[in-house]
């Protein structure tokens, strides 16, 4: 029940965010209409036997759900945060055993004539649990125990969702790492994550390209050079003030690598230069490890682990690729340009690009998209709904939608920053991180810029689970913001 101080809740709501939410819902419904409309419907968009009609039901129930959330006492969110988290973790655990197999995924639970995806609702429970933990008095991410506890809350649902063979939904939880960074997590962890992605992309993409008499893999050489450079950068940033280890590592490492490359390039003595670069990284790591033991400076020890770990990660890439599913591996290879599979793994993206490109500047008009009407784009009303926007509304309409999303994200940042309590601020950043991840990855995969991992576009993609999940996530935050002064 609402408290007395919440009686004027309507006055305190952030109506800018709500208006943006309603605009996105309206545009999303129009896109579902465009993606699923059959001219035999004769303009009947509200028939419950159609996707557009059912989306109206999901939108209506979402608005009712948002109203119900605004009537709740905000103390309930903090009090039952851990209970909700535990309940959804148990639900995620049992889901694979009771779910129907849908395209190889065991993430949907059938309830009567409807199907719900628990992974979509587990996001708000994880956000609440993380906010409650980080809002605890004395919590600090600089303490290993507190950091491990926060990381556990994020990783547990990821593992349980992976068991449902729903990798895309699991990766969404990585967005919570942005929250940890906002609340004081060292930037070195994000740096390591970016370095790992760079190693993986470059190592896989250019592994088969050879230089210097076909003796050296471009991928391996590039990764080793990056590892050497990154190690030097970390020494410069986290080393002791006035210490020259970083500069010396950078100088000696680049000098040795440069000499090896010149010798292999200018002389007939061709050899695998990548192994020279690897030796430089190993020597740098061992040198830093010895320095750490001699001077008892922990940062050098950690940087040594990064240098040696970089080598280990590179040589583990082949194992990682081998353990991926065939469809996942092919999607990565298509994205990196290693394979051209327009009739297989690359079909969705290829057709989505054609649909968007055919829209031109101003689009073909509402319900006039030929690619969508002829069903060339698979999942065009769910994961690939943005291609409908591009075809029917053109570049202008697609850019307009992205601008609205940008305003929505910027507004969430502003609302989160004005929170006076850590619980509300952390939860707010959890919300905007999830939305940012969904928009960036979904639009990116439609344009062929990111891997196809199958996640919905907020408020646009057809379906009740995602729409309810996003609505709950958002309106809990709006309720917390509405009572922040009281």
Short mmCIF file of N, CA, C and O in Angstrom, two decimals, residues 290-422:
data_model
loop_
_atom_site.label_atom_id
_atom_site.label_comp_id
_atom_site.label_asym_id
_atom_site.label_seq_id
_atom_site.Cartn_x
_atom_site.Cartn_y
_atom_site.Cartn_z
N UNK A 290 59.54 -10.33 -10.60
CA UNK A 290 60.73 -10.24 -9.75
C UNK A 290 60.77 -8.89 -9.04
O UNK A 290 61.10 -8.81 -7.84
N UNK A 291 60.39 -7.83 -9.75
CA UNK A 291 60.36 -6.50 -9.13
C UNK A 291 59.34 -6.46 -7.99
O UNK A 291 59.59 -5.85 -6.94
N UNK A 292 58.19 -7.10 -8.20
CA UNK A 292 57.15 -7.12 -7.16
C UNK A 292 57.63 -7.85 -5.92
O UNK A 292 57.38 -7.41 -4.79
N UNK A 293 58.31 -8.97 -6.11
CA UNK A 293 58.82 -9.73 -4.95
C UNK A 293 59.94 -8.98 -4.25
O UNK A 293 60.05 -9.01 -3.02
N UNK A 294 60.75 -8.28 -5.04
CA UNK A 294 61.90 -7.58 -4.45
C UNK A 294 61.48 -6.32 -3.71
O UNK A 294 62.02 -6.00 -2.65
N UNK A 295 60.52 -5.60 -4.29
CA UNK A 295 60.11 -4.31 -3.70
C UNK A 295 58.79 -4.41 -2.91
O UNK A 295 58.41 -3.45 -2.26
N UNK A 296 58.13 -5.57 -3.02
CA UNK A 296 56.83 -5.80 -2.36
C UNK A 296 55.77 -4.79 -2.81
O UNK A 296 54.94 -4.34 -2.02
N UNK A 297 55.83 -4.42 -4.07
CA UNK A 297 54.83 -3.54 -4.67
C UNK A 297 53.80 -4.40 -5.40
O UNK A 297 54.10 -4.98 -6.45
N UNK A 298 52.62 -4.49 -4.83
CA UNK A 298 51.58 -5.37 -5.37
C UNK A 298 51.20 -5.02 -6.81
O UNK A 298 50.98 -5.94 -7.62
N UNK A 299 51.08 -3.74 -7.20
CA UNK A 299 50.67 -3.44 -8.58
C UNK A 299 51.54 -4.12 -9.63
O UNK A 299 51.03 -4.59 -10.66
N UNK A 300 52.85 -4.20 -9.39
CA UNK A 300 53.72 -4.84 -10.37
C UNK A 300 53.43 -6.33 -10.49
O UNK A 300 53.52 -6.92 -11.56
N UNK A 301 53.07 -6.93 -9.38
CA UNK A 301 52.70 -8.35 -9.42
C UNK A 301 51.44 -8.58 -10.24
O UNK A 301 51.35 -9.53 -11.02
N UNK A 302 50.47 -7.68 -10.06
CA UNK A 302 49.22 -7.80 -10.82
C UNK A 302 49.45 -7.55 -12.31
O UNK A 302 48.85 -8.23 -13.16
N UNK A 303 50.33 -6.60 -12.63
CA UNK A 303 50.63 -6.32 -14.04
C UNK A 303 51.37 -7.51 -14.65
O UNK A 303 51.16 -7.85 -15.82
N UNK A 304 52.22 -8.15 -13.85
CA UNK A 304 52.90 -9.36 -14.34
C UNK A 304 51.89 -10.45 -14.67
O UNK A 304 52.01 -11.15 -15.69
N UNK A 305 50.86 -10.60 -13.82
CA UNK A 305 49.80 -11.57 -14.10
C UNK A 305 49.07 -11.22 -15.39
O UNK A 305 48.70 -12.10 -16.18
N UNK A 306 48.86 -9.91 -15.62
CA UNK A 306 48.20 -9.49 -16.86
C UNK A 306 49.04 -9.87 -18.07
O UNK A 306 48.53 -10.39 -19.07
N UNK A 307 50.35 -9.61 -18.01
CA UNK A 307 51.23 -9.89 -19.15
C UNK A 307 51.24 -11.38 -19.46
O UNK A 307 51.05 -11.80 -20.61
N UNK A 308 51.46 -12.20 -18.43
CA UNK A 308 51.50 -13.64 -18.65
C UNK A 308 50.12 -14.20 -18.97
O UNK A 308 49.98 -15.14 -19.75
N UNK A 309 49.09 -13.59 -18.35
CA UNK A 309 47.72 -14.03 -18.64
C UNK A 309 47.31 -13.72 -20.07
O UNK A 309 46.49 -14.43 -20.67
N UNK A 310 47.86 -12.64 -20.64
CA UNK A 310 47.56 -12.29 -22.03
C UNK A 310 48.00 -13.42 -22.96
O UNK A 310 47.29 -13.78 -23.91
N UNK A 311 49.17 -13.97 -22.68
CA UNK A 311 49.68 -15.07 -23.50
C UNK A 311 48.78 -16.30 -23.34
O UNK A 311 48.40 -16.95 -24.32
N UNK A 312 48.44 -16.60 -22.08
CA UNK A 312 47.57 -17.75 -21.83
C UNK A 312 46.23 -17.60 -22.52
O UNK A 312 45.70 -18.56 -23.10
N UNK A 313 45.67 -16.38 -22.47
CA UNK A 313 44.37 -16.16 -23.11
C UNK A 313 44.46 -16.33 -24.62
O UNK A 313 43.58 -16.94 -25.24
N UNK A 314 45.53 -15.83 -25.23
CA UNK A 314 45.66 -15.96 -26.68
C UNK A 314 45.69 -17.43 -27.09
O UNK A 314 45.01 -17.83 -28.05
N UNK A 315 46.47 -18.23 -26.38
CA UNK A 315 46.57 -19.64 -26.77
C UNK A 315 45.32 -20.43 -26.37
O UNK A 315 45.16 -21.58 -26.80
N UNK A 316 44.44 -19.81 -25.57
CA UNK A 316 43.18 -20.48 -25.22
C UNK A 316 42.05 -20.14 -26.20
O UNK A 316 40.98 -20.73 -26.13
N UNK A 317 42.32 -19.21 -27.12
CA UNK A 317 41.27 -18.79 -28.05
C UNK A 317 40.78 -19.97 -28.89
O UNK A 317 39.58 -20.13 -29.11
N UNK A 318 41.70 -20.79 -29.35
CA UNK A 318 41.29 -21.95 -30.15
C UNK A 318 40.37 -22.87 -29.35
O UNK A 318 39.38 -23.40 -29.89
N UNK A 319 40.69 -23.06 -28.08
CA UNK A 319 39.84 -23.90 -27.23
C UNK A 319 38.47 -23.26 -27.03
O UNK A 319 37.45 -23.96 -27.02
N UNK A 320 38.45 -21.94 -26.88
CA UNK A 320 37.17 -21.24 -26.72
C UNK A 320 36.31 -21.42 -27.96
O UNK A 320 35.11 -21.72 -27.87
N UNK A 321 36.90 -21.26 -29.13
CA UNK A 321 36.16 -21.42 -30.38
C UNK A 321 35.65 -22.85 -30.54
O UNK A 321 34.54 -23.09 -31.02
N UNK A 322 36.47 -23.82 -30.13
CA UNK A 322 36.07 -25.23 -30.27
C UNK A 322 34.90 -25.58 -29.36
O UNK A 322 34.10 -26.47 -29.69
N UNK A 323 34.79 -24.90 -28.22
CA UNK A 323 33.72 -25.20 -27.27
C UNK A 323 32.44 -24.43 -27.55
O UNK A 323 31.43 -24.67 -26.90
N UNK A 324 32.48 -23.51 -28.50
CA UNK A 324 31.26 -22.81 -28.88
C UNK A 324 30.39 -23.73 -29.73
O UNK A 324 30.88 -24.64 -30.40
N UNK A 325 29.09 -23.47 -29.71
CA UNK A 325 28.20 -24.20 -30.59
C UNK A 325 28.50 -23.87 -32.04
O UNK A 325 29.06 -22.81 -32.35
N UNK A 326 28.14 -24.76 -32.95
CA UNK A 326 28.43 -24.53 -34.37
C UNK A 326 27.84 -23.22 -34.86
O UNK A 326 28.49 -22.45 -35.58
N UNK A 327 26.58 -22.93 -34.45
CA UNK A 327 25.94 -21.71 -34.92
C UNK A 327 26.60 -20.46 -34.34
O UNK A 327 26.71 -19.44 -35.01
N UNK A 328 27.09 -20.57 -33.09
CA UNK A 328 27.77 -19.43 -32.49
C UNK A 328 29.12 -19.17 -33.16
O UNK A 328 29.48 -18.02 -33.43
N UNK A 329 29.86 -20.25 -33.43
CA UNK A 329 31.17 -20.10 -34.07
C UNK A 329 31.02 -19.53 -35.48
O UNK A 329 31.78 -18.63 -35.87
N UNK A 330 30.04 -20.02 -36.22
CA UNK A 330 29.85 -19.53 -37.59
C UNK A 330 29.44 -18.06 -37.58
O UNK A 330 29.88 -17.27 -38.41
N UNK A 331 28.59 -17.67 -36.61
CA UNK A 331 28.18 -16.27 -36.53
C UNK A 331 29.37 -15.36 -36.28
O UNK A 331 29.48 -14.27 -36.87
N UNK A 332 30.30 -15.79 -35.42
CA UNK A 332 31.49 -14.99 -35.14
C UNK A 332 32.36 -14.91 -36.39
O UNK A 332 32.87 -13.83 -36.74
N UNK A 333 32.52 -16.01 -37.08
CA UNK A 333 33.35 -16.02 -38.28
C UNK A 333 32.74 -15.16 -39.39
O UNK A 333 33.46 -14.48 -40.13
N UNK A 334 31.42 -15.17 -39.51
CA UNK A 334 30.75 -14.32 -40.49
C UNK A 334 30.91 -12.86 -40.13
O UNK A 334 31.19 -12.00 -40.98
N UNK A 335 30.75 -12.54 -38.83
CA UNK A 335 30.89 -11.15 -38.38
C UNK A 335 32.29 -10.62 -38.65
O UNK A 335 32.47 -9.47 -39.06
N UNK A 336 33.31 -11.46 -38.45
CA UNK A 336 34.70 -11.03 -38.63
C UNK A 336 35.15 -11.13 -40.08
O UNK A 336 36.31 -10.82 -40.39
N UNK A 337 34.27 -11.55 -40.96
CA UNK A 337 34.60 -11.61 -42.38
C UNK A 337 35.41 -12.82 -42.78
O UNK A 337 35.99 -12.86 -43.88
N UNK A 338 35.47 -13.84 -41.91
CA UNK A 338 36.22 -15.05 -42.24
C UNK A 338 35.42 -15.98 -43.14
O UNK A 338 35.99 -16.81 -43.85
N UNK A 339 34.10 -15.86 -43.08
CA UNK A 339 33.23 -16.68 -43.92
C UNK A 339 32.12 -15.82 -44.49
O UNK A 339 31.73 -14.82 -43.89
N UNK A 340 31.64 -16.23 -45.64
CA UNK A 340 30.50 -15.57 -46.26
C UNK A 340 29.40 -16.62 -46.38
O UNK A 340 29.49 -17.53 -47.20
N UNK A 341 28.39 -16.48 -45.53
CA UNK A 341 27.33 -17.50 -45.47
C UNK A 341 25.96 -16.82 -45.59
O UNK A 341 25.17 -16.82 -44.65
N UNK A 342 25.68 -16.22 -46.75
CA UNK A 342 24.44 -15.44 -46.89
C UNK A 342 23.17 -16.28 -46.81
O UNK A 342 22.10 -15.74 -46.56
N UNK A 343 23.29 -17.58 -47.00
CA UNK A 343 22.11 -18.44 -46.92
C UNK A 343 22.03 -19.20 -45.60
O UNK A 343 21.08 -19.93 -45.37
N UNK A 344 23.03 -18.99 -44.74
CA UNK A 344 23.05 -19.69 -43.47
C UNK A 344 23.11 -18.74 -42.30
O UNK A 344 22.17 -17.98 -42.05
N UNK A 345 24.25 -18.75 -41.59
CA UNK A 345 24.38 -17.93 -40.38
C UNK A 345 24.29 -16.44 -40.67
O UNK A 345 23.86 -15.67 -39.82
N UNK A 346 24.71 -16.03 -41.89
CA UNK A 346 24.66 -14.61 -42.21
C UNK A 346 23.38 -14.16 -42.88
O UNK A 346 23.27 -12.99 -43.27
N UNK A 347 22.41 -15.07 -42.98
CA UNK A 347 21.18 -14.74 -43.71
C UNK A 347 20.40 -13.61 -43.05
O UNK A 347 19.96 -12.66 -43.72
N UNK A 348 20.20 -13.71 -41.74
CA UNK A 348 19.41 -12.69 -41.03
C UNK A 348 19.99 -11.30 -41.22
O UNK A 348 19.28 -10.35 -41.57
N UNK A 349 21.29 -11.18 -40.99
CA UNK A 349 21.94 -9.88 -41.09
C UNK A 349 21.92 -9.38 -42.53
O UNK A 349 21.68 -8.20 -42.79
N UNK A 350 22.17 -10.29 -43.48
CA UNK A 350 22.17 -9.91 -44.88
C UNK A 350 20.81 -9.34 -45.31
O UNK A 350 20.73 -8.29 -45.95
N UNK A 351 19.74 -10.04 -44.93
CA UNK A 351 18.41 -9.58 -45.30
C UNK A 351 18.03 -8.30 -44.55
O UNK A 351 17.33 -7.44 -45.09
N UNK A 352 18.49 -8.18 -43.29
CA UNK A 352 18.21 -6.95 -42.53
C UNK A 352 18.87 -5.75 -43.18
O UNK A 352 18.29 -4.67 -43.28
N UNK A 353 20.11 -5.92 -43.66
CA UNK A 353 20.81 -4.83 -44.34
C UNK A 353 20.09 -4.44 -45.63
O UNK A 353 19.97 -3.25 -45.96
N UNK A 354 19.62 -5.45 -46.36
CA UNK A 354 18.88 -5.17 -47.60
C UNK A 354 17.61 -4.37 -47.28
O UNK A 354 17.28 -3.41 -47.97
N UNK A 355 16.91 -4.80 -46.23
CA UNK A 355 15.66 -4.12 -45.85
C UNK A 355 15.93 -2.66 -45.46
O UNK A 355 15.24 -1.74 -45.91
N UNK A 356 16.95 -2.45 -44.63
CA UNK A 356 17.27 -1.09 -44.19
C UNK A 356 17.74 -0.24 -45.37
O UNK A 356 17.33 0.91 -45.54
N UNK A 357 18.61 -0.82 -46.21
CA UNK A 357 19.12 -0.08 -47.36
C UNK A 357 18.03 0.28 -48.34
O UNK A 357 18.08 1.36 -48.95
N UNK A 358 17.03 -0.59 -48.49
CA UNK A 358 15.96 -0.31 -49.45
C UNK A 358 15.06 0.84 -48.98
O UNK A 358 14.32 1.40 -49.78
N UNK A 359 15.14 1.17 -47.70
CA UNK A 359 14.32 2.26 -47.19
C UNK A 359 14.79 3.62 -47.63
O UNK A 359 14.01 4.58 -47.64
N UNK A 360 16.06 3.72 -48.01
CA UNK A 360 16.59 5.00 -48.47
C UNK A 360 16.55 6.07 -47.40
O UNK A 360 16.65 5.79 -46.21
N UNK A 361 16.39 7.31 -47.82
CA UNK A 361 16.41 8.43 -46.90
C UNK A 361 15.10 8.57 -46.12
O UNK A 361 15.12 8.72 -44.89
N UNK A 362 13.97 8.50 -46.81
CA UNK A 362 12.69 8.76 -46.15
C UNK A 362 11.83 7.52 -45.97
O UNK A 362 10.76 7.59 -45.38
N UNK A 363 12.28 6.38 -46.47
CA UNK A 363 11.53 5.14 -46.27
C UNK A 363 10.42 4.95 -47.30
O UNK A 363 10.08 5.84 -48.06
N UNK A 364 9.86 3.74 -47.27
CA UNK A 364 8.80 3.39 -48.21
C UNK A 364 7.41 3.73 -47.69
O UNK A 364 6.44 3.64 -48.43
N UNK A 365 7.32 4.09 -46.42
CA UNK A 365 6.02 4.43 -45.85
C UNK A 365 5.47 3.31 -44.98
O UNK A 365 5.84 2.14 -45.11
N UNK A 366 4.57 3.68 -44.07
CA UNK A 366 3.98 2.73 -43.13
C UNK A 366 3.25 1.61 -43.88
O UNK A 366 2.43 1.87 -44.76
N UNK A 367 3.59 0.38 -43.55
CA UNK A 367 3.01 -0.84 -44.13
C UNK A 367 3.42 -1.08 -45.58
O UNK A 367 2.87 -1.98 -46.23
N UNK A 368 4.40 -0.33 -46.08
CA UNK A 368 4.78 -0.45 -47.48
C UNK A 368 6.13 -1.15 -47.67
O UNK A 368 6.66 -1.17 -48.78
N UNK A 369 6.68 -1.71 -46.63
CA UNK A 369 7.97 -2.38 -46.75
C UNK A 369 7.84 -3.73 -47.44
O UNK A 369 7.16 -4.62 -46.95
N UNK A 370 8.50 -3.88 -48.58
CA UNK A 370 8.38 -5.14 -49.33
C UNK A 370 9.16 -6.27 -48.67
O UNK A 370 8.71 -7.42 -48.67
N UNK A 371 10.33 -5.98 -48.14
CA UNK A 371 11.13 -7.03 -47.50
C UNK A 371 10.38 -7.63 -46.31
O UNK A 371 10.39 -8.84 -46.11
N UNK A 372 9.75 -6.77 -45.53
CA UNK A 372 9.03 -7.27 -44.36
C UNK A 372 7.72 -7.94 -44.75
O UNK A 372 7.32 -8.94 -44.15
N UNK A 373 7.04 -7.38 -45.74
CA UNK A 373 5.77 -7.99 -46.15
C UNK A 373 5.97 -9.38 -46.73
O UNK A 373 5.14 -10.27 -46.58
N UNK A 374 7.09 -9.59 -47.43
CA UNK A 374 7.36 -10.90 -48.03
C UNK A 374 8.12 -11.82 -47.08
O UNK A 374 8.54 -12.91 -47.48
N UNK A 375 8.29 -11.36 -45.81
CA UNK A 375 8.89 -12.19 -44.75
C UNK A 375 10.31 -12.65 -45.09
O UNK A 375 10.71 -13.77 -44.77
N UNK A 376 11.09 -11.77 -45.72
CA UNK A 376 12.46 -12.13 -46.03
C UNK A 376 13.36 -12.13 -44.80
O UNK A 376 14.36 -12.83 -44.74
N UNK A 377 13.00 -11.30 -43.83
CA UNK A 377 13.84 -11.15 -42.63
C UNK A 377 13.28 -12.03 -41.50
O UNK A 377 12.19 -11.75 -40.99
N UNK A 378 13.99 -13.07 -41.08
CA UNK A 378 13.52 -13.88 -39.96
C UNK A 378 13.48 -13.07 -38.67
O UNK A 378 14.29 -12.16 -38.47
N UNK A 379 12.54 -13.39 -37.79
CA UNK A 379 12.41 -12.72 -36.49
C UNK A 379 12.26 -11.20 -36.65
O UNK A 379 12.76 -10.44 -35.83
N UNK A 380 11.60 -10.77 -37.72
CA UNK A 380 11.55 -9.35 -38.02
C UNK A 380 10.65 -8.57 -37.06
O UNK A 380 10.74 -7.34 -37.00
N UNK A 381 9.80 -9.26 -36.29
CA UNK A 381 8.98 -8.55 -35.31
C UNK A 381 9.56 -8.63 -33.90
O UNK A 381 9.03 -8.01 -32.98
N UNK A 382 10.65 -9.37 -33.74
CA UNK A 382 11.26 -9.50 -32.41
C UNK A 382 12.69 -8.95 -32.43
O UNK A 382 12.90 -7.76 -32.28
N UNK A 383 13.67 -9.83 -32.61
CA UNK A 383 15.06 -9.41 -32.51
C UNK A 383 15.48 -8.46 -33.63
O UNK A 383 16.36 -7.62 -33.44
N UNK A 384 14.87 -8.59 -34.82
CA UNK A 384 15.29 -7.78 -35.97
C UNK A 384 14.26 -6.74 -36.35
O UNK A 384 14.14 -6.35 -37.51
N UNK A 385 13.52 -6.25 -35.37
CA UNK A 385 12.45 -5.29 -35.68
C UNK A 385 12.99 -3.94 -36.15
O UNK A 385 12.30 -3.19 -36.85
N UNK A 386 14.24 -3.63 -35.83
CA UNK A 386 14.79 -2.33 -36.25
C UNK A 386 14.89 -2.24 -37.76
O UNK A 386 14.85 -1.14 -38.33
N UNK A 387 15.00 -3.39 -38.46
CA UNK A 387 15.07 -3.33 -39.92
C UNK A 387 13.73 -2.87 -40.50
O UNK A 387 13.69 -2.26 -41.57
N UNK A 388 12.61 -3.15 -39.79
CA UNK A 388 11.30 -2.65 -40.23
C UNK A 388 11.27 -1.13 -40.15
O UNK A 388 10.73 -0.46 -41.05
N UNK A 389 11.84 -0.58 -39.09
CA UNK A 389 11.92 0.88 -38.95
C UNK A 389 12.72 1.47 -40.10
O UNK A 389 12.31 2.44 -40.73
N UNK A 390 13.86 0.86 -40.40
CA UNK A 390 14.71 1.38 -41.47
C UNK A 390 14.06 1.30 -42.83
O UNK A 390 14.22 2.21 -43.66
N UNK A 391 13.31 0.22 -43.10
CA UNK A 391 12.69 0.07 -44.41
C UNK A 391 11.49 0.99 -44.58
O UNK A 391 11.34 1.65 -45.62
N UNK A 392 10.63 1.06 -43.59
CA UNK A 392 9.41 1.85 -43.73
C UNK A 392 9.63 3.34 -43.49
O UNK A 392 8.98 4.17 -44.13
N UNK A 393 10.52 3.68 -42.57
CA UNK A 393 10.72 5.10 -42.22
C UNK A 393 12.03 5.66 -42.74
O UNK A 393 12.30 6.85 -42.58
N UNK A 394 12.88 4.81 -43.31
CA UNK A 394 14.12 5.27 -43.91
C UNK A 394 15.15 5.72 -42.89
O UNK A 394 15.01 5.52 -41.68
N UNK A 395 16.20 6.36 -43.41
CA UNK A 395 17.27 6.84 -42.54
C UNK A 395 16.75 7.87 -41.55
O UNK A 395 17.15 7.87 -40.38
N UNK A 396 15.86 8.73 -42.00
CA UNK A 396 15.32 9.77 -41.11
C UNK A 396 14.59 9.15 -39.93
O UNK A 396 14.80 9.54 -38.78
N UNK A 397 13.72 8.18 -40.21
CA UNK A 397 12.97 7.54 -39.13
C UNK A 397 13.85 6.73 -38.20
O UNK A 397 13.69 6.78 -36.97
N UNK A 398 14.80 5.96 -38.77
CA UNK A 398 15.70 5.15 -37.94
C UNK A 398 16.57 6.05 -37.06
O UNK A 398 16.76 5.76 -35.86
N UNK A 399 17.09 7.14 -37.64
CA UNK A 399 17.89 8.07 -36.84
C UNK A 399 17.04 8.73 -35.76
O UNK A 399 17.51 8.94 -34.63
N UNK A 400 15.78 9.03 -36.09
CA UNK A 400 14.88 9.62 -35.09
C UNK A 400 14.65 8.69 -33.91
O UNK A 400 14.65 9.14 -32.75
N UNK A 401 14.47 7.40 -34.19
CA UNK A 401 14.29 6.42 -33.11
C UNK A 401 15.53 6.37 -32.23
O UNK A 401 15.44 6.34 -30.99
N UNK A 402 16.70 6.38 -32.84
CA UNK A 402 17.95 6.34 -32.07
C UNK A 402 18.12 7.60 -31.23
O UNK A 402 18.64 7.54 -30.11
N UNK A 403 17.68 8.73 -31.74
CA UNK A 403 17.74 9.97 -30.97
C UNK A 403 16.83 9.88 -29.75
O UNK A 403 17.20 10.32 -28.64
N UNK A 404 15.65 9.30 -29.92
CA UNK A 404 14.73 9.14 -28.78
C UNK A 404 15.35 8.23 -27.73
O UNK A 404 15.28 8.49 -26.53
N UNK A 405 15.98 7.15 -28.18
CA UNK A 405 16.67 6.26 -27.23
C UNK A 405 17.80 7.01 -26.52
O UNK A 405 18.01 6.82 -25.31
N UNK A 406 18.53 7.84 -27.26
CA UNK A 406 19.61 8.61 -26.65
C UNK A 406 19.07 9.55 -25.58
O UNK A 406 19.63 9.64 -24.48
N UNK A 407 17.97 10.24 -25.87
CA UNK A 407 17.36 11.12 -24.88
C UNK A 407 16.89 10.33 -23.67
O UNK A 407 17.02 10.79 -22.53
N UNK A 408 16.37 9.14 -23.91
CA UNK A 408 15.90 8.28 -22.83
C UNK A 408 17.06 7.88 -21.91
O UNK A 408 16.96 7.97 -20.68
N UNK A 409 18.18 7.47 -22.51
CA UNK A 409 19.35 7.07 -21.73
C UNK A 409 19.94 8.26 -20.97
O UNK A 409 20.28 8.16 -19.78
N UNK A 410 20.05 9.40 -21.64
CA UNK A 410 20.59 10.59 -20.98
C UNK A 410 19.70 11.03 -19.82
O UNK A 410 20.20 11.48 -18.77
N UNK A 411 18.39 10.89 -20.00
CA UNK A 411 17.48 11.25 -18.91
C UNK A 411 17.65 10.31 -17.73
O UNK A 411 17.62 10.75 -16.56
N UNK A 412 17.83 9.03 -17.99
CA UNK A 412 18.04 8.07 -16.90
C UNK A 412 19.33 8.39 -16.15
O UNK A 412 19.38 8.26 -14.92
N UNK A 413 20.36 8.81 -16.87
CA UNK A 413 21.61 9.19 -16.21
C UNK A 413 21.38 10.38 -15.28
O UNK A 413 21.83 10.39 -14.13
N UNK A 414 20.64 11.37 -15.77
CA UNK A 414 20.39 12.56 -14.95
C UNK A 414 19.57 12.20 -13.71
O UNK A 414 19.85 12.68 -12.60
N UNK A 415 18.55 11.38 -13.90
CA UNK A 415 17.71 10.99 -12.76
C UNK A 415 18.52 10.17 -11.76
O UNK A 415 18.39 10.33 -10.55
N UNK A 416 19.38 9.29 -12.26
CA UNK A 416 20.20 8.47 -11.36
C UNK A 416 21.16 9.33 -10.55
O UNK A 416 21.38 9.10 -9.36
N UNK A 417 21.73 10.35 -11.19
CA UNK A 417 22.72 11.18 -10.52
C UNK A 417 22.10 12.07 -9.43
O UNK A 417 22.81 12.52 -8.54
N UNK A 418 20.81 12.32 -9.49
CA UNK A 418 20.21 13.20 -8.48
C UNK A 418 19.70 12.43 -7.26
O UNK A 418 19.11 13.03 -6.37
N UNK A 419 19.93 11.12 -7.23
CA UNK A 419 19.48 10.34 -6.08
C UNK A 419 20.37 10.61 -4.87
O UNK A 419 21.60 10.68 -4.99
N UNK A 420 19.77 10.74 -3.73
CA UNK A 420 20.52 11.02 -2.50
C UNK A 420 20.92 9.74 -1.77
O UNK A 420 21.83 9.77 -0.95
N UNK A 421 20.25 8.63 -2.07
CA UNK A 421 20.57 7.36 -1.42
C UNK A 421 21.32 6.45 -2.39
O UNK A 421 21.02 6.41 -3.59
N UNK A 422 22.29 5.71 -1.84
CA UNK A 422 23.09 4.81 -2.67
C UNK A 422 22.21 3.74 -3.31
O UNK A 422 22.39 3.40 -4.49
#
